[in-house]
Coordinates of C-alpha atoms in Angstrom, one line a residue:
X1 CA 25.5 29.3 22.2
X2 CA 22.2 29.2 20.4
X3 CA 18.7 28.2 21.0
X4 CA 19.3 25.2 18.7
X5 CA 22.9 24.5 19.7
X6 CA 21.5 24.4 23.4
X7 CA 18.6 22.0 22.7
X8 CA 21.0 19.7 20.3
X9 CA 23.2 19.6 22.9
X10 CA 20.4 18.7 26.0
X11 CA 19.4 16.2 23.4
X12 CA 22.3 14.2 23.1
X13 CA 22.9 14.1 26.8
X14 CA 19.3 12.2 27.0
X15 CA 20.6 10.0 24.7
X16 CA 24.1 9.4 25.9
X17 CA 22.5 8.1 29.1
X18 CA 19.0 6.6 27.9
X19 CA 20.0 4.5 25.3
X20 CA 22.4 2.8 22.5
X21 CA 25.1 4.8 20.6
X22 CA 26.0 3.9 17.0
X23 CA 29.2 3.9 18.4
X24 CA 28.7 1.2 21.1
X25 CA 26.6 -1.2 18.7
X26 CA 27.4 -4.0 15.9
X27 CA 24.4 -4.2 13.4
X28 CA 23.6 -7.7 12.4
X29 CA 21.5 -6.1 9.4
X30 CA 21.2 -3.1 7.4
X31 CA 18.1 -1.4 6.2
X32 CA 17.1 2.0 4.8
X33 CA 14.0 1.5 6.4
X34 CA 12.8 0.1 10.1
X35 CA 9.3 -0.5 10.8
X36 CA 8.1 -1.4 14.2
X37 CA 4.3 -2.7 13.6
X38 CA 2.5 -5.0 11.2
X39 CA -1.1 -3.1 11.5
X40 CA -2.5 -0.7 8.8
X41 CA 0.1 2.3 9.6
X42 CA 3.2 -0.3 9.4
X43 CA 2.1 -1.7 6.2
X44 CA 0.9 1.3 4.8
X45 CA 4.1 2.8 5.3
X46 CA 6.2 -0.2 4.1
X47 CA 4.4 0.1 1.1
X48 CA 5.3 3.8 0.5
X49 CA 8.8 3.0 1.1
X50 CA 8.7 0.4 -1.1
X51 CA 7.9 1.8 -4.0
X52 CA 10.6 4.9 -3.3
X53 CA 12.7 1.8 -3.9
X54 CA 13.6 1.8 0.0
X55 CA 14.8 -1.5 1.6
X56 CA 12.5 -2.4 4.6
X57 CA 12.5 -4.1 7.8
X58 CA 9.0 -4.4 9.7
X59 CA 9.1 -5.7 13.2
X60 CA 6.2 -7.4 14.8
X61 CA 6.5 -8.8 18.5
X62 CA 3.4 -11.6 18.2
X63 CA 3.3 -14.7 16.4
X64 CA 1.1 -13.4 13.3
X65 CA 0.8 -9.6 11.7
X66 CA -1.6 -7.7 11.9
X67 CA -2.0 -6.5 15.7
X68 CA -5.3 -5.3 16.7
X69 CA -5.8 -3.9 13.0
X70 CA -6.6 -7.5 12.0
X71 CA -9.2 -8.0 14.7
X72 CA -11.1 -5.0 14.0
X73 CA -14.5 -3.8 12.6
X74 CA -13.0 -3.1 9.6
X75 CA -14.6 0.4 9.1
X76 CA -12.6 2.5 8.0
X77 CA -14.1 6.7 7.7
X78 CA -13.4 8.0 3.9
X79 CA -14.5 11.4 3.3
X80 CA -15.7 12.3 -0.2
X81 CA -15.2 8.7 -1.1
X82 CA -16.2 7.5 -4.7
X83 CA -19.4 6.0 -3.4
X84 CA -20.4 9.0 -1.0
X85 CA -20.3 11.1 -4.4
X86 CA -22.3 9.3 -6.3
X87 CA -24.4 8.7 -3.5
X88 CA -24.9 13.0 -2.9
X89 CA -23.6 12.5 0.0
X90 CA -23.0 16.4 1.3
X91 CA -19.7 16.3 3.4
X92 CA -16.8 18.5 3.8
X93 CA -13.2 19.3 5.3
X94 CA -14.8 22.0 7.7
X95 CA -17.7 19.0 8.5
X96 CA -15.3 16.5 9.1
X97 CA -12.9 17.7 11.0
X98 CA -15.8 19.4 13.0
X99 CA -17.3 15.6 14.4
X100 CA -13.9 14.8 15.0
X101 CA -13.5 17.7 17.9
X102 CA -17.3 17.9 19.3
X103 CA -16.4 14.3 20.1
X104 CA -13.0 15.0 20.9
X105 CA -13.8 17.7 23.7
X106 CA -11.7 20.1 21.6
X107 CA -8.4 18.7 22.3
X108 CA -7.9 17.7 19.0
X109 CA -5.1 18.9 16.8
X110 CA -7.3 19.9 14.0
X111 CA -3.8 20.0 11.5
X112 CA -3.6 16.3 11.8
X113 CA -7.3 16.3 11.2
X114 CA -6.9 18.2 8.0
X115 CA -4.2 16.8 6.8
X116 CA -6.8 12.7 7.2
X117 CA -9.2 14.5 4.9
X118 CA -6.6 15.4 2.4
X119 CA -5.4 12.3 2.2
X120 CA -8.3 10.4 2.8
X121 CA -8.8 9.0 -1.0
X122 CA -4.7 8.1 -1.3
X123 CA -5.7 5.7 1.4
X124 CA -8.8 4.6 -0.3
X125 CA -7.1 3.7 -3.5
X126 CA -3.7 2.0 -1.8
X127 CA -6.1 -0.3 -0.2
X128 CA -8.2 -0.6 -3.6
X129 CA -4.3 -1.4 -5.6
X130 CA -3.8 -4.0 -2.6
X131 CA -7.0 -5.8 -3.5
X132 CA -9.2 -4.8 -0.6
X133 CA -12.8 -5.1 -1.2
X134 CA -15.7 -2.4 -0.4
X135 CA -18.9 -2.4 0.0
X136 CA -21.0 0.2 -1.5
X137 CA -23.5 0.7 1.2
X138 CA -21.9 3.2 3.6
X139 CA -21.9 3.3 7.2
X140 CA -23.7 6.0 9.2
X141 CA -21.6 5.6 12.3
X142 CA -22.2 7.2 15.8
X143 CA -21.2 10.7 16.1
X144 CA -21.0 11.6 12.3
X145 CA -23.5 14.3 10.7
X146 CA -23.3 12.1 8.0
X147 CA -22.3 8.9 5.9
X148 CA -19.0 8.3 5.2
X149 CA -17.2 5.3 6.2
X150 CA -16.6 2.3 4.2
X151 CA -16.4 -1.6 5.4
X152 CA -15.1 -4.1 3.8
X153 CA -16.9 -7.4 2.6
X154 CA -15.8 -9.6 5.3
X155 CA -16.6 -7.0 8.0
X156 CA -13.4 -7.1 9.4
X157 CA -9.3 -5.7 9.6
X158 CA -8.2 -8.1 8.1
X159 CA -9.8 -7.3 5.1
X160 CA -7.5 -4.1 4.9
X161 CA -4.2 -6.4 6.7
X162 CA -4.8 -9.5 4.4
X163 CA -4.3 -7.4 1.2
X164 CA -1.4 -5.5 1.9
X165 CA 0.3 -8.4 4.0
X166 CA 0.0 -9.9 0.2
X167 CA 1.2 -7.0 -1.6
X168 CA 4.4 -7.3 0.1
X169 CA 4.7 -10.8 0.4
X170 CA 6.3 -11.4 -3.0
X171 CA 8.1 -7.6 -2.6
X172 CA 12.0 -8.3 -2.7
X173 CA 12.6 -4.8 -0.6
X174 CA 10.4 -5.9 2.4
X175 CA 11.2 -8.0 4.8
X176 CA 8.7 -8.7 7.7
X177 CA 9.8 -10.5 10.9
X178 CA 7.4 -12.0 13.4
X179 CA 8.2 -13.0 16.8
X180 CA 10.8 -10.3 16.8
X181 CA 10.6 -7.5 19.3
X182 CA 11.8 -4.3 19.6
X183 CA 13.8 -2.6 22.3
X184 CA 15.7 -0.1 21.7
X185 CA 16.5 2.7 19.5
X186 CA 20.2 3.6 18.0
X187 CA 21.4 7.1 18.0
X188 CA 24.8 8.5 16.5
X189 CA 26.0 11.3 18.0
X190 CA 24.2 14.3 16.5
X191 CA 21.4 12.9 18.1
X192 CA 19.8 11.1 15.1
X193 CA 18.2 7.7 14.8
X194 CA 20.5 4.9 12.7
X195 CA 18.7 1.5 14.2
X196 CA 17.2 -0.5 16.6
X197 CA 17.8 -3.4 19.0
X198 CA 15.3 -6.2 19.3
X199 CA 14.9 -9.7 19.6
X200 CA 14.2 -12.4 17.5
X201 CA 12.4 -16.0 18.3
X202 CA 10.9 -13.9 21.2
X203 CA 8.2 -15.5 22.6
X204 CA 5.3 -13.5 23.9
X205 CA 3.8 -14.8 27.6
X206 CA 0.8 -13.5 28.5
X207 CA 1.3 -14.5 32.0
X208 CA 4.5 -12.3 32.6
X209 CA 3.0 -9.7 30.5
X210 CA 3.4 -6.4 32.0
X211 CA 5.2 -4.3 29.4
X212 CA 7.3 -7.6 29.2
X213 CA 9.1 -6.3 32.4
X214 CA 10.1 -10.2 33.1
X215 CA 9.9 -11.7 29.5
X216 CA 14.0 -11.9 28.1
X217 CA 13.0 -14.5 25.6
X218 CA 14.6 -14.3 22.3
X219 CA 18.1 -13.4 20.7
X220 CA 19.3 -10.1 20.6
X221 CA 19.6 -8.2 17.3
X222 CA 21.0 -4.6 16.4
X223 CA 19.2 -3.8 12.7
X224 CA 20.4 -0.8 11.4
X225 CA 18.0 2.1 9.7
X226 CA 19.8 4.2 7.0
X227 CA 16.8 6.9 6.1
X228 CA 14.7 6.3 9.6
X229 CA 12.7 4.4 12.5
X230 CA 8.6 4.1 11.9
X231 CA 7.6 3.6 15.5
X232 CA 3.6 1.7 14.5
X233 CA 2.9 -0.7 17.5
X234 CA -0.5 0.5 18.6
X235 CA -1.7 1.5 22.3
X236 CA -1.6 0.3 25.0
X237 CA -4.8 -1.0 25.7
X238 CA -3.4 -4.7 27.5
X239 CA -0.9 -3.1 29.6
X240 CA -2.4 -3.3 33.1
X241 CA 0.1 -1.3 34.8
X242 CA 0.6 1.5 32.6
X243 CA -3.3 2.0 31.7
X244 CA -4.0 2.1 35.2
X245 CA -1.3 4.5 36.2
X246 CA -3.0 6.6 33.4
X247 CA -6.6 6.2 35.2
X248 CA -6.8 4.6 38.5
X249 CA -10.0 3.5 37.7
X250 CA -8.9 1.3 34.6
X251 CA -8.3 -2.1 37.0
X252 CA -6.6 -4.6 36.1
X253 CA -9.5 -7.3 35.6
X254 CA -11.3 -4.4 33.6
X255 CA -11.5 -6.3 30.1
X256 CA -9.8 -4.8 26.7
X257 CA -11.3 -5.1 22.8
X258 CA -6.8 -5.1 22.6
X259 CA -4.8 -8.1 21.9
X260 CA -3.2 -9.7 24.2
X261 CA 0.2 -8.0 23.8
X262 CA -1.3 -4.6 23.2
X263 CA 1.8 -2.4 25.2
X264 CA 3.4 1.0 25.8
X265 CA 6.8 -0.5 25.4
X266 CA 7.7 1.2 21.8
X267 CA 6.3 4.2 22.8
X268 CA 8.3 4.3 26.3
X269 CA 11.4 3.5 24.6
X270 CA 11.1 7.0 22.4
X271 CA 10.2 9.0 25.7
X272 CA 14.2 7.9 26.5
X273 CA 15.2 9.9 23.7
X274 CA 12.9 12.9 24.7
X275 CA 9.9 12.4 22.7
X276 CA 7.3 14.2 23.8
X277 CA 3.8 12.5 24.8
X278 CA 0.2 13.9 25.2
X279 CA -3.2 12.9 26.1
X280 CA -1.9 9.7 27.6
X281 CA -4.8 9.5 30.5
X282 CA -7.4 10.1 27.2
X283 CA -8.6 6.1 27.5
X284 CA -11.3 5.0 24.9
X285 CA -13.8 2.5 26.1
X286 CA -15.9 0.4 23.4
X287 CA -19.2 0.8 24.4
X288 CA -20.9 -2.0 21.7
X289 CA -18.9 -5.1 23.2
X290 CA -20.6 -7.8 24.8
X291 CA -20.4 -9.4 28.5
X292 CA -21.1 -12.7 27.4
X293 CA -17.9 -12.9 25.5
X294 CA -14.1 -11.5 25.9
X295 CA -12.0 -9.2 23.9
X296 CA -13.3 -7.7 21.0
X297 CA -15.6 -10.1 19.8
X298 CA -18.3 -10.8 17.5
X299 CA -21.2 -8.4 18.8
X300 CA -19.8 -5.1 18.2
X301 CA -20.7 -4.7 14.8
X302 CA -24.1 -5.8 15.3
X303 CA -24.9 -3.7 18.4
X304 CA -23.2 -0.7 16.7
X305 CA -24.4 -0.6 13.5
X306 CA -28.0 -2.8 13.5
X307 CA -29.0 -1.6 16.8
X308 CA -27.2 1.8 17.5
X309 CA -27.9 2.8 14.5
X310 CA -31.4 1.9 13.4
X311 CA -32.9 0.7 17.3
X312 CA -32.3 1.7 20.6
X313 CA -30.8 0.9 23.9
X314 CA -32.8 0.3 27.2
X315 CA -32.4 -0.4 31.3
X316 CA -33.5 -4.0 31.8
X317 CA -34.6 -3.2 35.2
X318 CA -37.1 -0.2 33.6
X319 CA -37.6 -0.9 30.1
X320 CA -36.8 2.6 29.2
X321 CA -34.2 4.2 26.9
X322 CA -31.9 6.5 28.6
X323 CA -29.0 7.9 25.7
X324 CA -29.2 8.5 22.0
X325 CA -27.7 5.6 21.0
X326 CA -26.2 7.1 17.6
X327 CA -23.6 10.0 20.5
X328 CA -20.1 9.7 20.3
X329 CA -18.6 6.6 22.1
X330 CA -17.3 8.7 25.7
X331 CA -20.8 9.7 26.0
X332 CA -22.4 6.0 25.2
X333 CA -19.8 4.7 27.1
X334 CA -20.3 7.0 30.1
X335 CA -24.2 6.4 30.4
X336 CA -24.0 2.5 30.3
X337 CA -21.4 2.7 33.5
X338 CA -24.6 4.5 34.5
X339 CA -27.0 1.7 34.2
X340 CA -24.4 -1.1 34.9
X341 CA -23.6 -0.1 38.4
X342 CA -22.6 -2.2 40.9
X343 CA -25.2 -5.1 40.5
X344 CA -24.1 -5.7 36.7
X345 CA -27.4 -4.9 35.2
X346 CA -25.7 -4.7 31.9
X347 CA -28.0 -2.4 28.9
X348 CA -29.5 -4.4 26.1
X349 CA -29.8 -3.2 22.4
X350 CA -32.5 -3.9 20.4
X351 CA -33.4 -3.4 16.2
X352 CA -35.4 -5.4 13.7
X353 CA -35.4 -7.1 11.1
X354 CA -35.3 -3.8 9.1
X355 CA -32.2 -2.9 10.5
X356 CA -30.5 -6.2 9.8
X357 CA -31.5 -6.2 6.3
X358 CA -29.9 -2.2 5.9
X359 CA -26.4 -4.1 7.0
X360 CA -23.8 -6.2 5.9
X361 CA -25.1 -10.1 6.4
X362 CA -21.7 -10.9 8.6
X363 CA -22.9 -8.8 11.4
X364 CA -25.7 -11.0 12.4
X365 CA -24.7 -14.1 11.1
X366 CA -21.8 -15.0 13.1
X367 CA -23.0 -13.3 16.9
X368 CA -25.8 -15.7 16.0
X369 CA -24.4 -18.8 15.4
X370 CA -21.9 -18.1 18.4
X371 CA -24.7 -16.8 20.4
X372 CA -24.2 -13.5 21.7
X373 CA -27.1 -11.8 20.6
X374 CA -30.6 -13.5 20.6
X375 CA -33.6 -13.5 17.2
X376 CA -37.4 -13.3 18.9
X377 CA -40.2 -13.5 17.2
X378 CA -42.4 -11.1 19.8
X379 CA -41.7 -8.5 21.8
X380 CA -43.1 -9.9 24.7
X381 CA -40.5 -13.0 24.4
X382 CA -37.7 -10.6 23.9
X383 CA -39.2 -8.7 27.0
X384 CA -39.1 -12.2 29.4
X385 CA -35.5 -13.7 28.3
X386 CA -34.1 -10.4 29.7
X387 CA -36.3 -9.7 32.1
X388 CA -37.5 -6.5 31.3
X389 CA -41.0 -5.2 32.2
X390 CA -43.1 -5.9 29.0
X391 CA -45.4 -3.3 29.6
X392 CA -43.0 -0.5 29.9
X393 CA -40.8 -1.6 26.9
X394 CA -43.7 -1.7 24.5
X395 CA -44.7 1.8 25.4
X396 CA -40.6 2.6 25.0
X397 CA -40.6 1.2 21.6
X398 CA -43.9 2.9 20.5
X399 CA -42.4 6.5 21.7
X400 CA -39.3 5.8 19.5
X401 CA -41.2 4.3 16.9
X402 CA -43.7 7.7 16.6
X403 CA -40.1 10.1 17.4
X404 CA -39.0 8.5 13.9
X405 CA -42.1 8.7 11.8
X406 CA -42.0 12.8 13.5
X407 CA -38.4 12.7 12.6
X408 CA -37.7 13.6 15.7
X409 CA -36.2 12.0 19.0
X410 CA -36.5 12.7 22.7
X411 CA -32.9 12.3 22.9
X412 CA -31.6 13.7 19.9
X413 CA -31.1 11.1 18.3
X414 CA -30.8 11.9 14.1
X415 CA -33.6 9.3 13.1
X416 CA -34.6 11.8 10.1
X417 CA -31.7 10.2 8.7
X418 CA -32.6 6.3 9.2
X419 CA -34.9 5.9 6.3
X420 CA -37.8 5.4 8.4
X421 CA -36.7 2.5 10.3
X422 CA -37.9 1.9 13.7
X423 CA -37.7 -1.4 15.7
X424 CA -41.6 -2.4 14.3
X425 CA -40.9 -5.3 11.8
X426 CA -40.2 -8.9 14.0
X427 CA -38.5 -11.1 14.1
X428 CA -36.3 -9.0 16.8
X429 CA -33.1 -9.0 17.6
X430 CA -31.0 -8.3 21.1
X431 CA -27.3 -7.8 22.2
X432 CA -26.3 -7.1 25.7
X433 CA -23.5 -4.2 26.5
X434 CA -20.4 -4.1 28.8
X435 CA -18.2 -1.6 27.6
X436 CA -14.5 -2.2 27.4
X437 CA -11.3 -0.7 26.6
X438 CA -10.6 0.0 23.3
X439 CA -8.6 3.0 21.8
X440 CA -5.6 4.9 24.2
X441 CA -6.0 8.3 22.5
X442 CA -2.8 9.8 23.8
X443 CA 0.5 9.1 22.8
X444 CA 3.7 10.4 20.8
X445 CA 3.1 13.6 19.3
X446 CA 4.1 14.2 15.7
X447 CA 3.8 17.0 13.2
X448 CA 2.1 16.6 9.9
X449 CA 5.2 14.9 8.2
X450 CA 4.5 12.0 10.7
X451 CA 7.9 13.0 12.4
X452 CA 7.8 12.6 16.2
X453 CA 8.5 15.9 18.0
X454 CA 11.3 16.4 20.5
X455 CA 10.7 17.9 24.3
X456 CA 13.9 19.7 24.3
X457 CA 14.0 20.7 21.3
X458 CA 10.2 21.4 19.8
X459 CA 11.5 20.1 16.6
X460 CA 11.4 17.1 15.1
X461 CA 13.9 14.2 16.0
X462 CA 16.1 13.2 13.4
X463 CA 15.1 9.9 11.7
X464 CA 12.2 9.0 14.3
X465 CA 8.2 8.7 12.8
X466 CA 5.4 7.3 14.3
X467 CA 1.8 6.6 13.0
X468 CA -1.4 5.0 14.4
X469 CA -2.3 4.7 17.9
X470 CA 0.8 4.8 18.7
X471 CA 0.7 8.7 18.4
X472 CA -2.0 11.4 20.1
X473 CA -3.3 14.4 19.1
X474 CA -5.5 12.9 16.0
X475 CA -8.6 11.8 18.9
X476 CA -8.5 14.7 21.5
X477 CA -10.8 12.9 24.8
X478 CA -12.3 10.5 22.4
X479 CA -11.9 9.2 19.1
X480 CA -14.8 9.1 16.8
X481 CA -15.6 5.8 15.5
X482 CA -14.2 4.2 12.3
X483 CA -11.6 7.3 12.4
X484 CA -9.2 5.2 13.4
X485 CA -8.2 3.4 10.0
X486 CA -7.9 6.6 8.3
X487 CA -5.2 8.3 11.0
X488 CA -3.2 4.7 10.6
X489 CA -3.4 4.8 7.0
X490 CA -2.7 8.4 6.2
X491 CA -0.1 8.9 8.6
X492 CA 1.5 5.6 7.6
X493 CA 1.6 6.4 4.1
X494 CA 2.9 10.0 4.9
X495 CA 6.1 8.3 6.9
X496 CA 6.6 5.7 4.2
X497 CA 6.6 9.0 2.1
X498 CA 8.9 10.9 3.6
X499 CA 11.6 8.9 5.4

């Protein structure tokens, strides 16, 4: 027998006893196309299909699209974007794919990398077609050599979601289905994927919620998939159980940017079939999210871009800087644990009035009004409300303050490239920092075509895709901020593409 004919054969015995047989199952429905997702890779990809003249089915578990790509930051990194070209903004394939991996650790898969540049302005002008809106001003973000991420007007996912949920509103080949879970995947007997099982008027509990190990809500539906499976359902970032068996030290009271139904479930379900997973225990925490708020919230945009950007980061109890607050987010991350200890003495950030000006309104406006960050007019003020020797944080802010008018930082920060800004012009502002969990870098590994790859085999399985976080590889140890969009989009597309 050969090579192939043994791994088709050790295939098909997973399946025979992991999960449904075409054989064994009456579809309710028939698609070409079966989407399990309703964030930027899922409706990317539906799009694609759509326009190959594909009929499409997109799955979402929760009551409303979107997932956590709605609750986002909405930045979204674009290499050699219109506006970073007119701009003269120097970048490169060879630049970015290199920010990606020093971040990383080197455990990216620098094809997948390659193949986001490539594809980066497809994804730029899908979005542009849907309606989404861009500001011009780019984002410097943390960890890049230099500008090249776009936001969006409203500073948030759902200025990417809101568009193409629209798009394919009125589209007669798509069909999206909230409050409909999936569970399993349909094989014939070649090994192939024809369909899933799910559930429809499921009704998400956060209470049971533990991979939905107790939650049977819902009727059951078989929804068969001519052309393929798109497996887009995000991390895993609210599963207590299977984060933690990933890290031990991930507890379970550890708080998560995720939303609440954020699971390893969908990507589980193709492990049955023997799809092969990677950099699982690779667990992103957000280092710009606030303690005096859960999830995701409203801070992170200003503390990452006003104050990580253009001012600086200090110990309460010393008054003293002790990172360069524009390092990747493992490092930033890392350091405040540092400083937070045992006794919660949680890092505050700090920028001007400069700094707020340089970014988009929304990300000071609304942390304001809700009040999770704090405007002073002194330093001295700013110094008392958090408790922070006056005397030693004047002296910190004068040593940055001279590092950027030297262009040059005690910590390496790359304040050549802030435009002279230093935290000098009141009134000041202040967030405080808890990191939380974000982004799970791991997960299903697929090939360039967005296929998912087979353990027994090496190949790819027949009919199976995934995109997004769903997938690993892309991040290595640590994604690099505002990444993220571009490895949903490009790898949703590529699936809609191909299947």
């Amino acid at each position: 027998m050969s090579m192939a004919g043994a791994g088709a054969l050790a295939l098909s015995s997973v399946n025979a006893n992991a999960t449904a047989n075409e054989k064994d199952v009456k579809f309710d429905e028939e698609y070409d196309v079966v989407i399990v997702g309703t964030g930027f890779a899922g409706l990317a990809a539906a799009i694609k299909a759509s326009e190959r003249g594909k009929k499409v089915l997109i799955l979402e578990k929760m009551g409303r699209a979107g997932g956590n790509s709605v609750i986002n930051g909405g930045n979204m990194a674009a290499p050699m974007n219109k506006f970073q070209v007119a701009q003269g903004i120097k970048d490169s394939k060879e630049i970015f794919i290199a920010d990606a991996v020093k971040d990383g650790l080197g455990l990216n898969h620098t094809e997948l990398l390659g193949t986001m540049f490539d594809r980066s302005n497809d994804a730029v002008n899908l979005l542009i077609s849907c309606g989404a809106d861009f500001l011009e001003r780019l984002i410097f973000e943390s960890g890049h050599s230099v500008a090249r991420s776009l936001q969006t007007s409203n500073g948030s996912g759902s200025g990417y979601v809101q568009p193409m949920l629209n798009k394919l509103k009125d589209d007669p080949n798509v069909t999206i289905k909230t409050r409909a879970k999936f569970d399993e995947l349909v094989l014939d007997d070649s090994g192939r994927v024809v369909g899933v099982i799910g559930r429809e008027d499921y009704k998400f509990d956060a209470k049971l919620f533990s991979d939905d190990l107790e939650n049977k809500s819902g009727e059951k539906k078989a929804y068969k998939a001519k052309s393929g499976v798109l497996l887009a359902a995000g991390g895993f970032g609210r599963d207590l159980w299977y984060r933690q068996i990933q890290d031990p030290r991930i507890v379970p009271t550890i708080d998560s940017t995720n939303h609440p139904g954020s699971s390893a479930g969908a990507m589980l379900q193709a492990t049955k079939i023997g799809a092969v997973t990677l950099q699982t225990s690779w667990i992103q925490f957000l280092p710009y999210c606030s303690p005096d708020e859960k999830g995701f919230g409203a801070a992170v945009n200003f503390t990452n871009h006003c104050c990580n950007t253009y001012g600086i980061t200090v110990n309460p109890k010393t008054g003293e800087r002790f990172m360069n607050e524009h390092a990747g987010r493992k490092i930033k991350a890392d350091a405040c644990f540092a400083v937070i200890g045992k006794e919660e003495n949680y890092p505050v950030n700090i920028c001007d009035s400069q700094a707020v000006a340089a970014q988009n309104p929304i990300y000071t406006s609304r942390p304001l009004e809700i009040g999770v960050i704090w405007k002073f007019d002194t330093i001295d003020a700013l110094a008392a409300h958090f408790k922070i020797p006056a005397d030693k944080l004047k002296a910190t802010i004068a040593k940055y303050n001279e590092g950027v008018k030297a262009g040059k930082d005690e910590f390496g920060k790359p304040v050549s490239k802030l435009n002279g800004i230093d935290v000098s012009k009141a009134p000041f502002y202040a967030s405080r920092t808890m990191p939380k969990v974000h982004h799970t870098c791991g997960g299903l590994e697929i090939n360039t075509k967005a296929q998912v790859i087979s353990l027994d085999t090496h190949e790819p399985i027949p009919g199976l895709y995934a995109a997004g976080e769903i997938t690993g590889g892309v991040h290595g140890a640590s994604r690099l901020g505002t990444y993220a969009i571009l490895d949903c989009m490009v790898f949703g597309m590529i699936a809609g593409e191909n299947i």
